[in-house]
mmCIF file of C-alpha atoms in Angstrom:
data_model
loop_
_atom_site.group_PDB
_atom_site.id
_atom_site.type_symbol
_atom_site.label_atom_id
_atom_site.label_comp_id
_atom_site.label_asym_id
_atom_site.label_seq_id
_atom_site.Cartn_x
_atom_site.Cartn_y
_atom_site.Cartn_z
ATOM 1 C CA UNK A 18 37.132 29.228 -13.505
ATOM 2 C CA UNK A 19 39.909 27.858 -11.721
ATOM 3 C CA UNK A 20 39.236 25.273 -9.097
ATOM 4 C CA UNK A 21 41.597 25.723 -5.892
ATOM 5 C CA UNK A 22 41.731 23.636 -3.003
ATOM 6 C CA UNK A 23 44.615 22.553 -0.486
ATOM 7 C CA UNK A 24 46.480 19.546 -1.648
ATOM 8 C CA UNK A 25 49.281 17.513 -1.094
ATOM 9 C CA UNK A 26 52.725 17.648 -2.254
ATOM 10 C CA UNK A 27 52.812 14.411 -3.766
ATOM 11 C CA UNK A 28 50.103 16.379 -6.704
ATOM 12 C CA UNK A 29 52.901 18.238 -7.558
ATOM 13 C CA UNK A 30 54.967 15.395 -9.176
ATOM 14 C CA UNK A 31 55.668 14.633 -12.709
ATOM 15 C CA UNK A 32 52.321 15.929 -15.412
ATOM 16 C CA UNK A 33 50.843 13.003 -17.839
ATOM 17 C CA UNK A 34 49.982 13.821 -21.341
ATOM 18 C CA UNK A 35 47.230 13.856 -23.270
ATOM 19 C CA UNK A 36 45.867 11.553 -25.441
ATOM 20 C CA UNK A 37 48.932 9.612 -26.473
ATOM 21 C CA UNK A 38 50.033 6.329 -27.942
ATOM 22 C CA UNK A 39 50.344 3.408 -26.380
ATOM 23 C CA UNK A 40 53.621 1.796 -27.043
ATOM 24 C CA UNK A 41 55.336 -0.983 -24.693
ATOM 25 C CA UNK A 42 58.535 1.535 -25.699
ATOM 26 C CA UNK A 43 56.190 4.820 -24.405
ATOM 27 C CA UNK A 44 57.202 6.186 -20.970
ATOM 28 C CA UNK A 45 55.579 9.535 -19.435
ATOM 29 C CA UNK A 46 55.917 11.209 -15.758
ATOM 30 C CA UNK A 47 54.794 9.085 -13.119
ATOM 31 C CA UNK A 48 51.237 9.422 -11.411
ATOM 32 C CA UNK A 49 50.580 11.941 -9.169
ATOM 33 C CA UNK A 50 50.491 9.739 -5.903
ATOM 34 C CA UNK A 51 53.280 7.547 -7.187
ATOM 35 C CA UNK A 52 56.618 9.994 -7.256
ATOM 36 C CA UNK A 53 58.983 7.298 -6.537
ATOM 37 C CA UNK A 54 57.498 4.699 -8.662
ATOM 38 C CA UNK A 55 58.771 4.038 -12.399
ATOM 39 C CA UNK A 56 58.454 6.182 -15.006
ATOM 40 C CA UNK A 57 57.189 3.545 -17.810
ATOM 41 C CA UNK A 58 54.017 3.507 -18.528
ATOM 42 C CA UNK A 59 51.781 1.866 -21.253
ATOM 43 C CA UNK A 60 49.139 4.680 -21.403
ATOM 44 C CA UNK A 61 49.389 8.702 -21.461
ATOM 45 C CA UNK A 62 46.329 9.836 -19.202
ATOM 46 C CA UNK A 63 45.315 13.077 -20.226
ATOM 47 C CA UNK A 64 42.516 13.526 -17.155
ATOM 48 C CA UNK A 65 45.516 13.245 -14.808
ATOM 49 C CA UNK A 66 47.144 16.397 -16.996
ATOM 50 C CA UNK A 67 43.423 18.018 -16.529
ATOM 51 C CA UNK A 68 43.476 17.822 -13.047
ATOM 52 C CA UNK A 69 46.943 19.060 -12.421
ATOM 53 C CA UNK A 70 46.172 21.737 -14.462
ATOM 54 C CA UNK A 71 42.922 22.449 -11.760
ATOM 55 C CA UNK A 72 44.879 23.022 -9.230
ATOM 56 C CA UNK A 73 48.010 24.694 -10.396
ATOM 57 C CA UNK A 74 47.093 26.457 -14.262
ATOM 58 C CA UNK A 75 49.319 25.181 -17.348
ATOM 59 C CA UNK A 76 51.478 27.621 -18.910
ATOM 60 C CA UNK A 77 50.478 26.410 -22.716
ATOM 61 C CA UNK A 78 47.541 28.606 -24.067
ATOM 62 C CA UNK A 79 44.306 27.673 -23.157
ATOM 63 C CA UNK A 80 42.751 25.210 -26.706
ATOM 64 C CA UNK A 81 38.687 24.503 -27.160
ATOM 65 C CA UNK A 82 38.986 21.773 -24.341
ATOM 66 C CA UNK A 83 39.720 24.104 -21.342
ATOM 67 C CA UNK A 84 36.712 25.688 -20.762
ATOM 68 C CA UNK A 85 34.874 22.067 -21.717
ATOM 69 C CA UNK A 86 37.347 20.534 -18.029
ATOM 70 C CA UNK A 87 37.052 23.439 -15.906
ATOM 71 C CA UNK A 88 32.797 23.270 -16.522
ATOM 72 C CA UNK A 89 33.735 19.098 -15.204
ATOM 73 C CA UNK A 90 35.449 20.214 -12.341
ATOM 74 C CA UNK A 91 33.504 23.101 -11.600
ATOM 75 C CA UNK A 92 30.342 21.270 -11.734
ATOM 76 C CA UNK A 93 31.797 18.425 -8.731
ATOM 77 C CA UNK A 94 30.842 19.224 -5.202
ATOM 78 C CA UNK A 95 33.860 19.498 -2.232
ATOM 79 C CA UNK A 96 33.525 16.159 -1.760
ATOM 80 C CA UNK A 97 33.612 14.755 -4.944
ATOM 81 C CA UNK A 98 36.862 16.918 -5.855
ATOM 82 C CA UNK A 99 38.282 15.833 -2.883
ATOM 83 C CA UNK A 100 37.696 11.908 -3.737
ATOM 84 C CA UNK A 101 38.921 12.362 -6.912
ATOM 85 C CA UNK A 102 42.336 14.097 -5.957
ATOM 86 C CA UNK A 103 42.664 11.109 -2.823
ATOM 87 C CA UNK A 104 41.727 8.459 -5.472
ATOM 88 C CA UNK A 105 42.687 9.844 -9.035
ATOM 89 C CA UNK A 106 45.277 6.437 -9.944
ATOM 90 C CA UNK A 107 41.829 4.231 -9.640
ATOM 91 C CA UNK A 108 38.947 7.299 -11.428
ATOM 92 C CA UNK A 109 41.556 8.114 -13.883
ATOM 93 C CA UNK A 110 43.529 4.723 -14.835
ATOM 94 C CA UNK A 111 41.300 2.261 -14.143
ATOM 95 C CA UNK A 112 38.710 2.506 -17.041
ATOM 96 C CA UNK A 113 41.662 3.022 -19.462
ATOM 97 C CA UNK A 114 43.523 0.081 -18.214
ATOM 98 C CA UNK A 115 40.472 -2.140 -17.921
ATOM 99 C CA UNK A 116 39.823 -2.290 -21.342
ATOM 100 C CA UNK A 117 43.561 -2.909 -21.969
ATOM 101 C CA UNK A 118 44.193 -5.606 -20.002
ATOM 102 C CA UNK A 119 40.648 -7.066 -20.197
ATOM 103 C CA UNK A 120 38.272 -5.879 -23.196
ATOM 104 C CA UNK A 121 38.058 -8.111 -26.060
ATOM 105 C CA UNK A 122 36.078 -7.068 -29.590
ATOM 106 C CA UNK A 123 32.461 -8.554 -29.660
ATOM 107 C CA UNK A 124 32.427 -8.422 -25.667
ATOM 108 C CA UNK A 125 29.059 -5.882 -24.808
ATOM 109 C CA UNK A 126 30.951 -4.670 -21.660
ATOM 110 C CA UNK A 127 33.434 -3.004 -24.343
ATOM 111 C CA UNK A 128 31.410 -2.322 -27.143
ATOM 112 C CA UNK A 129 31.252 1.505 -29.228
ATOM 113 C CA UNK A 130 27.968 3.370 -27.824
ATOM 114 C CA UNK A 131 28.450 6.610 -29.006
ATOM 115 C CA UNK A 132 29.192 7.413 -32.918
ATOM 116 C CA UNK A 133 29.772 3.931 -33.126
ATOM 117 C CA UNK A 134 29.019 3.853 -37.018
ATOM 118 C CA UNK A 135 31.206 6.981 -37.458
ATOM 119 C CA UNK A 136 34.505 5.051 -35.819
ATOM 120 C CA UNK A 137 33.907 1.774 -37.689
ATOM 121 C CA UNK A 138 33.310 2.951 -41.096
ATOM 122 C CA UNK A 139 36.557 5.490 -40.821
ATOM 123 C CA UNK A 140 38.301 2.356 -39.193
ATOM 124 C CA UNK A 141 37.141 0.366 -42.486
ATOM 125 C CA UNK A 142 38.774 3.401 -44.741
ATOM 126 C CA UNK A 143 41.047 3.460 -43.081
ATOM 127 C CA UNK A 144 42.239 0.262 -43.741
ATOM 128 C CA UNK A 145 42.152 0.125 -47.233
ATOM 129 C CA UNK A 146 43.621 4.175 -47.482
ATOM 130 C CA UNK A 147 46.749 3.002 -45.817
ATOM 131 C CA UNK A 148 46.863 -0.848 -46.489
ATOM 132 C CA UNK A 149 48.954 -1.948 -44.025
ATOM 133 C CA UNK A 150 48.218 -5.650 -41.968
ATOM 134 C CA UNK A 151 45.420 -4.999 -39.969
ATOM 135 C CA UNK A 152 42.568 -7.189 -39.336
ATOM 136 C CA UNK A 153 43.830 -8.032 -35.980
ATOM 137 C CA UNK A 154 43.285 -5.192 -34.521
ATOM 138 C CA UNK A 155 40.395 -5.216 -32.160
ATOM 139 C CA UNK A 156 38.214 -1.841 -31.760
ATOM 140 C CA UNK A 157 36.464 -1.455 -28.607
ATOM 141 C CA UNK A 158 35.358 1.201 -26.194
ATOM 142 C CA UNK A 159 36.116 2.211 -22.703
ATOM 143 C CA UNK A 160 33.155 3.029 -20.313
ATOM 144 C CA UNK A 161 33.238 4.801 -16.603
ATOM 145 C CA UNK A 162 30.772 1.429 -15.051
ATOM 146 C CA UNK A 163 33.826 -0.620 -14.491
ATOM 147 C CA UNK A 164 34.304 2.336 -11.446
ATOM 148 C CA UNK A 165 31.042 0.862 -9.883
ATOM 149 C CA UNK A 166 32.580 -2.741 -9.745
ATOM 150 C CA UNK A 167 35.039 -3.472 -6.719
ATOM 151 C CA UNK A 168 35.867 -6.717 -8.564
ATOM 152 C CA UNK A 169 36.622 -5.026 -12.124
ATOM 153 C CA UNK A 170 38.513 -2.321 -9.975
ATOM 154 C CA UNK A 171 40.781 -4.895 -7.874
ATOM 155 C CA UNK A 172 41.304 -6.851 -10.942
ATOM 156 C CA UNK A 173 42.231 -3.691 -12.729
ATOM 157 C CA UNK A 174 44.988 -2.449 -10.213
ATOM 158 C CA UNK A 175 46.326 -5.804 -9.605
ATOM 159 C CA UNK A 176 47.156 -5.993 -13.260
ATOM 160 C CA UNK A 177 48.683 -2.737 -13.231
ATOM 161 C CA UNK A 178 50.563 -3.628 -10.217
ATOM 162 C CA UNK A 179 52.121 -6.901 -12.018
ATOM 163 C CA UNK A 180 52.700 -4.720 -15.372
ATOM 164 C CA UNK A 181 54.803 -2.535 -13.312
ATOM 165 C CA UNK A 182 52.533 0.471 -14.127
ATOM 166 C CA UNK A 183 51.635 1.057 -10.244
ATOM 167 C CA UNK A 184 53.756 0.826 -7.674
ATOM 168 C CA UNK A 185 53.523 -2.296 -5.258
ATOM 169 C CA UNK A 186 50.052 -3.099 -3.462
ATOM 170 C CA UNK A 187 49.385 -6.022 -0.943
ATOM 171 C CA UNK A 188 45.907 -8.001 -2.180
ATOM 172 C CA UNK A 189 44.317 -6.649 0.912
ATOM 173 C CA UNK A 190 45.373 -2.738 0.341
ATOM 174 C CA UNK A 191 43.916 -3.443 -2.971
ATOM 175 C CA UNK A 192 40.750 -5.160 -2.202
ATOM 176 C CA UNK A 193 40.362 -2.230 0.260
ATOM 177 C CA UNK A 194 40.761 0.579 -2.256
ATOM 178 C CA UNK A 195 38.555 -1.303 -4.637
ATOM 179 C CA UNK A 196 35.509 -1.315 -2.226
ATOM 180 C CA UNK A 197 35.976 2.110 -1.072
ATOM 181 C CA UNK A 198 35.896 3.745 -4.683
ATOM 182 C CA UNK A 199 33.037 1.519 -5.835
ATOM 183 C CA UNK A 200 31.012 2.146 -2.986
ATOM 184 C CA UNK A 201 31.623 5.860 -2.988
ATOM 185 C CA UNK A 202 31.028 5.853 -6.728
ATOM 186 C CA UNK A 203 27.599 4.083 -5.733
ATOM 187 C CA UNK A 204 26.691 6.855 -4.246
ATOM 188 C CA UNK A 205 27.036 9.175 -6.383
ATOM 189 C CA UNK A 206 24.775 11.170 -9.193
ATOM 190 C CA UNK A 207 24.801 9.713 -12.559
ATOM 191 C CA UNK A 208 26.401 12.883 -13.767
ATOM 192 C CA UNK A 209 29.340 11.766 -11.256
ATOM 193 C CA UNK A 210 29.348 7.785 -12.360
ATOM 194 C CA UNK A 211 29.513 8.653 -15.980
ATOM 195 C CA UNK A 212 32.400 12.086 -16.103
ATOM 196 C CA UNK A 213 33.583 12.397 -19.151
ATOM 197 C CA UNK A 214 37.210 12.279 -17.051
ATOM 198 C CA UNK A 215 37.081 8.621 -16.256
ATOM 199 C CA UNK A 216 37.253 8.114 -20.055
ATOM 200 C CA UNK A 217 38.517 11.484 -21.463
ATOM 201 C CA UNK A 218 41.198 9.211 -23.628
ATOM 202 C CA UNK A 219 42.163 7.199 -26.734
ATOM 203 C CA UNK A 220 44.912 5.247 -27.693
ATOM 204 C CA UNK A 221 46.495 2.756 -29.807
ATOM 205 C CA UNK A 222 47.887 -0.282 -28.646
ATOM 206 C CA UNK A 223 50.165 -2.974 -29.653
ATOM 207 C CA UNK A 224 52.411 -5.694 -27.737
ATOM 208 C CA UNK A 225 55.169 -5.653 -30.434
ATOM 209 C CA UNK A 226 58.867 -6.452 -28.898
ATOM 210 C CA UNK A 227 57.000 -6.611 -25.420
ATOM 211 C CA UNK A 228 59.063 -9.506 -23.270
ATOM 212 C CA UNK A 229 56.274 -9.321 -20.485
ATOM 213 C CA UNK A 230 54.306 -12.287 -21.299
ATOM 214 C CA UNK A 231 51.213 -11.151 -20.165
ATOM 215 C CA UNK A 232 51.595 -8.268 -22.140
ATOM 216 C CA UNK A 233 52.783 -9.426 -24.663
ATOM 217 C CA UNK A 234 49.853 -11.775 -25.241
ATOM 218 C CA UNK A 235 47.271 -8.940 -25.420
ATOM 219 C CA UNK A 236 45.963 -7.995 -28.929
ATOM 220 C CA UNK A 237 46.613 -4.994 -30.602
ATOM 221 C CA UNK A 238 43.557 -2.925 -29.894
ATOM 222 C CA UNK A 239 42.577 1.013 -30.707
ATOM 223 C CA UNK A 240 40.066 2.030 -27.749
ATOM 224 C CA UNK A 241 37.725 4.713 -27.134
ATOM 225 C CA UNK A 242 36.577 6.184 -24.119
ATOM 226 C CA UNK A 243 33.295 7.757 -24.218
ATOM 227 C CA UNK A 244 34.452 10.795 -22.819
ATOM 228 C CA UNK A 245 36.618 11.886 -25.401
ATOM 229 C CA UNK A 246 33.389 11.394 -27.589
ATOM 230 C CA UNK A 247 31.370 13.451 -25.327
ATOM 231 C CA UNK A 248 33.657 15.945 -25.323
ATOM 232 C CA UNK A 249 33.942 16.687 -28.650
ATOM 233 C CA UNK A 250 30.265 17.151 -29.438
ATOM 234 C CA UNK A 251 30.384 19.411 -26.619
ATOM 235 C CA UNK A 252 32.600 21.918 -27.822
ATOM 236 C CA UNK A 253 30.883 21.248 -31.658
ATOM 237 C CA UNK A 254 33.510 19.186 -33.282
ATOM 238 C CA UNK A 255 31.333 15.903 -33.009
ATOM 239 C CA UNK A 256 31.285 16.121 -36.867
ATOM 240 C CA UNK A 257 34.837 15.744 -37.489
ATOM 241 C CA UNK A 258 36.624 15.176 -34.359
ATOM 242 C CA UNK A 259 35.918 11.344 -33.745
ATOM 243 C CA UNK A 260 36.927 10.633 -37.166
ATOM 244 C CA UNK A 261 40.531 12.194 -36.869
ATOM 245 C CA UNK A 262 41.111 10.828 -33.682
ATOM 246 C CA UNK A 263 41.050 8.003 -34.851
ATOM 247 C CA UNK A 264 42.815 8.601 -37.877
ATOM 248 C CA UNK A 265 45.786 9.247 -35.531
ATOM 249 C CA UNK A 266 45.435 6.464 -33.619
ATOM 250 C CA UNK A 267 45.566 4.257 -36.822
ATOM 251 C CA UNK A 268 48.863 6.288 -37.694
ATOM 252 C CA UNK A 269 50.569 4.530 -34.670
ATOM 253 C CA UNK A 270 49.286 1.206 -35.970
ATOM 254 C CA UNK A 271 51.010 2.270 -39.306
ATOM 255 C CA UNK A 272 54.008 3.207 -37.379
ATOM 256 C CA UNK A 273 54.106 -0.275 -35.334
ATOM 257 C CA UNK A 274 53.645 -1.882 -38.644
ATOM 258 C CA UNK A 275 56.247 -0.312 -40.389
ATOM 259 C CA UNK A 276 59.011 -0.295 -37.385
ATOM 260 C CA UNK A 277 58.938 3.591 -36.874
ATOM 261 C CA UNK A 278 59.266 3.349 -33.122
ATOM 262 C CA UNK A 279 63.033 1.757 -33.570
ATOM 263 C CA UNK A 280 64.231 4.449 -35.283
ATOM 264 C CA UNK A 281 64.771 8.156 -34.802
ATOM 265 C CA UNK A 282 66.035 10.195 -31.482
ATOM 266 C CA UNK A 283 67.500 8.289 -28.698
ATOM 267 C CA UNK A 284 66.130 10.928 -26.193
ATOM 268 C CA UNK A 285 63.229 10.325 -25.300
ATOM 269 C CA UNK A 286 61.164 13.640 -25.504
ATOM 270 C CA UNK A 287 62.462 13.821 -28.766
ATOM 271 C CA UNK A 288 61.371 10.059 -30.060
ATOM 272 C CA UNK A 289 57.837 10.573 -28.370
ATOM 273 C CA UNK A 290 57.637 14.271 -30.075
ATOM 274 C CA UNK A 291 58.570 12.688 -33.423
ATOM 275 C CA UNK A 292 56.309 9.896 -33.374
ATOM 276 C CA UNK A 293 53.112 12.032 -32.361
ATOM 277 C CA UNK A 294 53.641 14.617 -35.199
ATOM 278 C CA UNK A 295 53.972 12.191 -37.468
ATOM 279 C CA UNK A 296 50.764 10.749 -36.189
ATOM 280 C CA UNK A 297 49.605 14.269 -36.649
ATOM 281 C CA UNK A 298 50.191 14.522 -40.057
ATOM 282 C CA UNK A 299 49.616 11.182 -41.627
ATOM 283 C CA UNK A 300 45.924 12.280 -39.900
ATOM 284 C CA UNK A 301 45.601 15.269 -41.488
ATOM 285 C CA UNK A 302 47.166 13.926 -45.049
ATOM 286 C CA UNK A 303 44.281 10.992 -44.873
ATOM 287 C CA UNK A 304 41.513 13.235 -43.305
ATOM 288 C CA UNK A 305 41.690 16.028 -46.076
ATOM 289 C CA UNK A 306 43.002 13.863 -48.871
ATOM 290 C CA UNK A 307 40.077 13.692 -51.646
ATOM 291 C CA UNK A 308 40.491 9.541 -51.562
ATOM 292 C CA UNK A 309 39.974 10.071 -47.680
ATOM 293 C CA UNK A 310 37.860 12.121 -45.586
ATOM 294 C CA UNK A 311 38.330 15.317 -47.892
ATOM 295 C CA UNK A 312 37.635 17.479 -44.822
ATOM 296 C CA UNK A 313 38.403 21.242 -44.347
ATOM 297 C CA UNK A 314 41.584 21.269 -42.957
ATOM 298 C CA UNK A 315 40.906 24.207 -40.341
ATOM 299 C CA UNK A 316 38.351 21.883 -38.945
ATOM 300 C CA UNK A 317 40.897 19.049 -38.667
ATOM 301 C CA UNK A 318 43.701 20.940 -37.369
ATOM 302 C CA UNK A 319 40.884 22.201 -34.662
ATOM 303 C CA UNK A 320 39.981 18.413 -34.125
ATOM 304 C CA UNK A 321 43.782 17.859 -33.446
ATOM 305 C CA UNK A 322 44.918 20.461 -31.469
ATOM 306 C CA UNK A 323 41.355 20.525 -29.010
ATOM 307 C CA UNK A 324 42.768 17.330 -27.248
ATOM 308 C CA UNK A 325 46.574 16.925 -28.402
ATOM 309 C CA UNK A 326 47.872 20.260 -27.267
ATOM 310 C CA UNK A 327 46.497 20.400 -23.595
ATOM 311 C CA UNK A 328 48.781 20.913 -21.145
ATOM 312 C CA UNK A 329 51.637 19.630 -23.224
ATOM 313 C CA UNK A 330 54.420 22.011 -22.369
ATOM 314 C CA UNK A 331 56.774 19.987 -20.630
ATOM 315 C CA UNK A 332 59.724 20.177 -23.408
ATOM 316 C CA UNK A 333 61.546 17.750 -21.245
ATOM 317 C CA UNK A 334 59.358 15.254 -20.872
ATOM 318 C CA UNK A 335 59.397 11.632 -22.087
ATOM 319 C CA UNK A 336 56.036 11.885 -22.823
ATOM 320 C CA UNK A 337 56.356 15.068 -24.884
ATOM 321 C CA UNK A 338 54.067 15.632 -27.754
ATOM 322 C CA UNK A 339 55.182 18.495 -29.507
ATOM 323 C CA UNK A 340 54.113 22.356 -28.550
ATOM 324 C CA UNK A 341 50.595 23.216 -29.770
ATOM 325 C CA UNK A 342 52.357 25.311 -32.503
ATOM 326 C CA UNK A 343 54.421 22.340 -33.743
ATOM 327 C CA UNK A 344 51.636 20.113 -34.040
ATOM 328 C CA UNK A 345 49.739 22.865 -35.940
ATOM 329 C CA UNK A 346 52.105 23.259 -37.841
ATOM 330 C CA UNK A 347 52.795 19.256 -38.411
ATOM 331 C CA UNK A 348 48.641 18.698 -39.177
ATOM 332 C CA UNK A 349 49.003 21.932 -41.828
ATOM 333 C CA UNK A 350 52.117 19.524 -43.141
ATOM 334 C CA UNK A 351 49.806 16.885 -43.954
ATOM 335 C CA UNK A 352 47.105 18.959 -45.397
ATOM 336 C CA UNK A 353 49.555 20.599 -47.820
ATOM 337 C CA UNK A 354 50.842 17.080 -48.700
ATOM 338 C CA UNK A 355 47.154 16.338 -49.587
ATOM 339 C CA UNK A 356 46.410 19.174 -51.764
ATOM 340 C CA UNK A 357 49.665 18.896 -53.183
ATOM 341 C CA UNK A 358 48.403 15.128 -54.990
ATOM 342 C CA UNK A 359 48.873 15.409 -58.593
ATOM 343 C CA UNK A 360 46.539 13.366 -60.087
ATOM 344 C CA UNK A 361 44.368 14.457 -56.704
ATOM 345 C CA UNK A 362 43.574 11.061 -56.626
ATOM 346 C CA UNK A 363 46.989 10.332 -56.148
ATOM 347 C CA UNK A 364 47.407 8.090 -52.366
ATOM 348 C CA UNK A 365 51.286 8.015 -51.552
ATOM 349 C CA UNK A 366 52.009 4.906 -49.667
ATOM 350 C CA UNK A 367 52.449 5.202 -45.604
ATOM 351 C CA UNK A 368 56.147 4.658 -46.084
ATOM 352 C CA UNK A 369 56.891 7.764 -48.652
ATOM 353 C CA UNK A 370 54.638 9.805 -46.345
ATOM 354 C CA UNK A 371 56.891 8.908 -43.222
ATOM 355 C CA UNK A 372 59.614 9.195 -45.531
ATOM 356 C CA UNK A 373 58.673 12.737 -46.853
ATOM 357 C CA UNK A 374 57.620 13.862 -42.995
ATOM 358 C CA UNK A 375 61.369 12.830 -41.834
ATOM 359 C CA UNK A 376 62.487 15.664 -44.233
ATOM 360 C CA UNK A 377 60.402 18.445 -42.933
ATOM 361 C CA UNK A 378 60.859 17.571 -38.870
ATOM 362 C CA UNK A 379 62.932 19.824 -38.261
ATOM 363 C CA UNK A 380 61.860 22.601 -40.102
ATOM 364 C CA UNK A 381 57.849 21.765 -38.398
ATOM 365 C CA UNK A 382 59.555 21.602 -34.696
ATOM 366 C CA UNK A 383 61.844 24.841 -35.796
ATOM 367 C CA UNK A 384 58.960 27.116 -37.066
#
């Protein structure tokens, strides 16, 4: 069910998307409570898509995830709803962007909790499957305690502030907001402290061609939040979902290596749509390949589509990822490619597969 409520106007601005890339090239609708700010950002936030769908419905079909974010939202009291919609650019960004700007592999406060052997041994084949440089980048998790911290919070926001990815704050209006969410989070059930929204995300990062220094300096990283993880054993893709996830979050390492993100559409709906299917595909080639994961390729596709699809009907978006029909159609692409190995053993290198995938675009996007 639905959740309605009275809310402001300033809800009704621009819709993030879900579980995207990060890119220092990436840009997406701005936050909710930040209309006039920038449109840049360095991480799609797919709660903040969840909660606009809450209070006004998306028009893409619902996927396995719906019924998984109403049960979330359904399950909060008044006042916890309410919080969340007053404070949503601290519950939903802050976790994401605290490991960003602050986790570092081998730190406990960032460490893999949940099907932590599952992400490091597909991280491990997945190295050697697409053999591209990269032992430096750093695997880590996300977790929702940093929202019981005022200090971890102020830090947080002030570094989003600087980066440009929240509009201006005075060190007071942020030491205030910082205190209020921790202390309210404080208070709260553990069922509250630990949503699966604060950390319903992964992403890929990397500070290539970044001229922000600070930015620039951080390490290229591939995070998980724990409440993407949660989520998919809840809706019974635990098995397989973790495992392409993050075989499409490697893809955008492979695409950062390789200098995919300088070329293609101008427009920037149409760059961000490209990249992700790609990302989509080179997943489902690896995950079903025999010298891969040798999955069923329903079960990928399902993996794919439960988290990438949500909400992600704004055509004209710079954060577009492709309709849920496209990327279906780009993750049966990759599957096809797979079966299609002759020997089966046969592993085509990333750059024939991007190579091969630039071929078919427009024929995937057409239908």
């Amino acid at each position: 069910m639905k959740r309605t409520l009275q809310w402001s106007a300033a809800l009704a601005a621009g819709t993030l998307l879900p579980l995207g890339m990060v890119a220092t090239t990436a840009t997406a609708a701005p936050a909710p409570s930040s209309a006039a700010h920038s449109q840049h950002r360095l991480v799609d936030l797919p709660a903040k898509d969840a909660l606009q769908d809450a209070v006004a419905p998306s028009e893409c079909a619902p996927t396995l995830l719906d019924g998984y974010i109403d049960q979330l939202f359904a399950e909060m009291s008044d006042a916890q709803f309410a919080f969340l919609v007053a404070h949503q650019d601290v519950l939903l960004s802050v976790p994401t962007y605290d490991a960003l700007f602050f986790g570092t592999a081998g730190d406990p406060d960032y460490a893999l909790d949940s099907h932590a052997a599952q992400l490091r041994n597909t991280y491990r084949d997945l190295q050697r499957f697409w053999n591209i440089e990269s032992d430096d980048i750093q695997l880590m998790a996300m977790h929702s305690d940093s929202l019981l911290d005022p200090v971890r919070i102020a830090r947080t926001l002030e570094a989003m502030v600087d980066a440009g990815e929240l509009p201006p704050m005075t060190d007071a209006a942020i030491a205030q907001e910082a205190q209020t969410v921790a202390t309210f989070m404080q208070a709260q059930d553990e069922a509250f402290q630990d949503n699966p929204l604060w950390t319903l995300n992964a992403y890929a990062f990397s500070a290539e061609g970044e001229t922000d220094p600070v930015i620039a300096a951080l390490p290229d990283k591939l995070v998980f939040g724990d409440g993407i993880l949660e989520a998919y054993d809840a809706i019974g893709l635990g098995d397989v979902g973790p495992r392409v996830i993050m075989a499409h979050e490697f893809a955008h390492h492979v695409q950062f290596e390789l200098g995919t993100f300088d070329t293609g559409p101008t427009d920037p709906a149409e760059a961000t749509r490209r990249t992700e299917l790609m990302a989509d595909a080179m997943a489902s080639y690896y995950a079903t390949h025999k010298k891969g994961l040798a999955l069923n390729s329903k079960r990928v596709t399902d993996a794919l589509l439960s988290f990438y699809s949500v909400g992600d009907c704004s055509f004209a978006s710079p954060g577009h990822h492709g309709t849920p029909l496209q990327r279906e159609r780009a993750a049966d692409w990759g599957a096809d490619l797979a079966a299609a190995a002759k020997p089966r053993s046969l592993v085509l290198s990333a750059e024939r597969v991007i190579e091969l995938f630039e071929e078919d675009l427009a024929e995937i996007i057409a239908g």
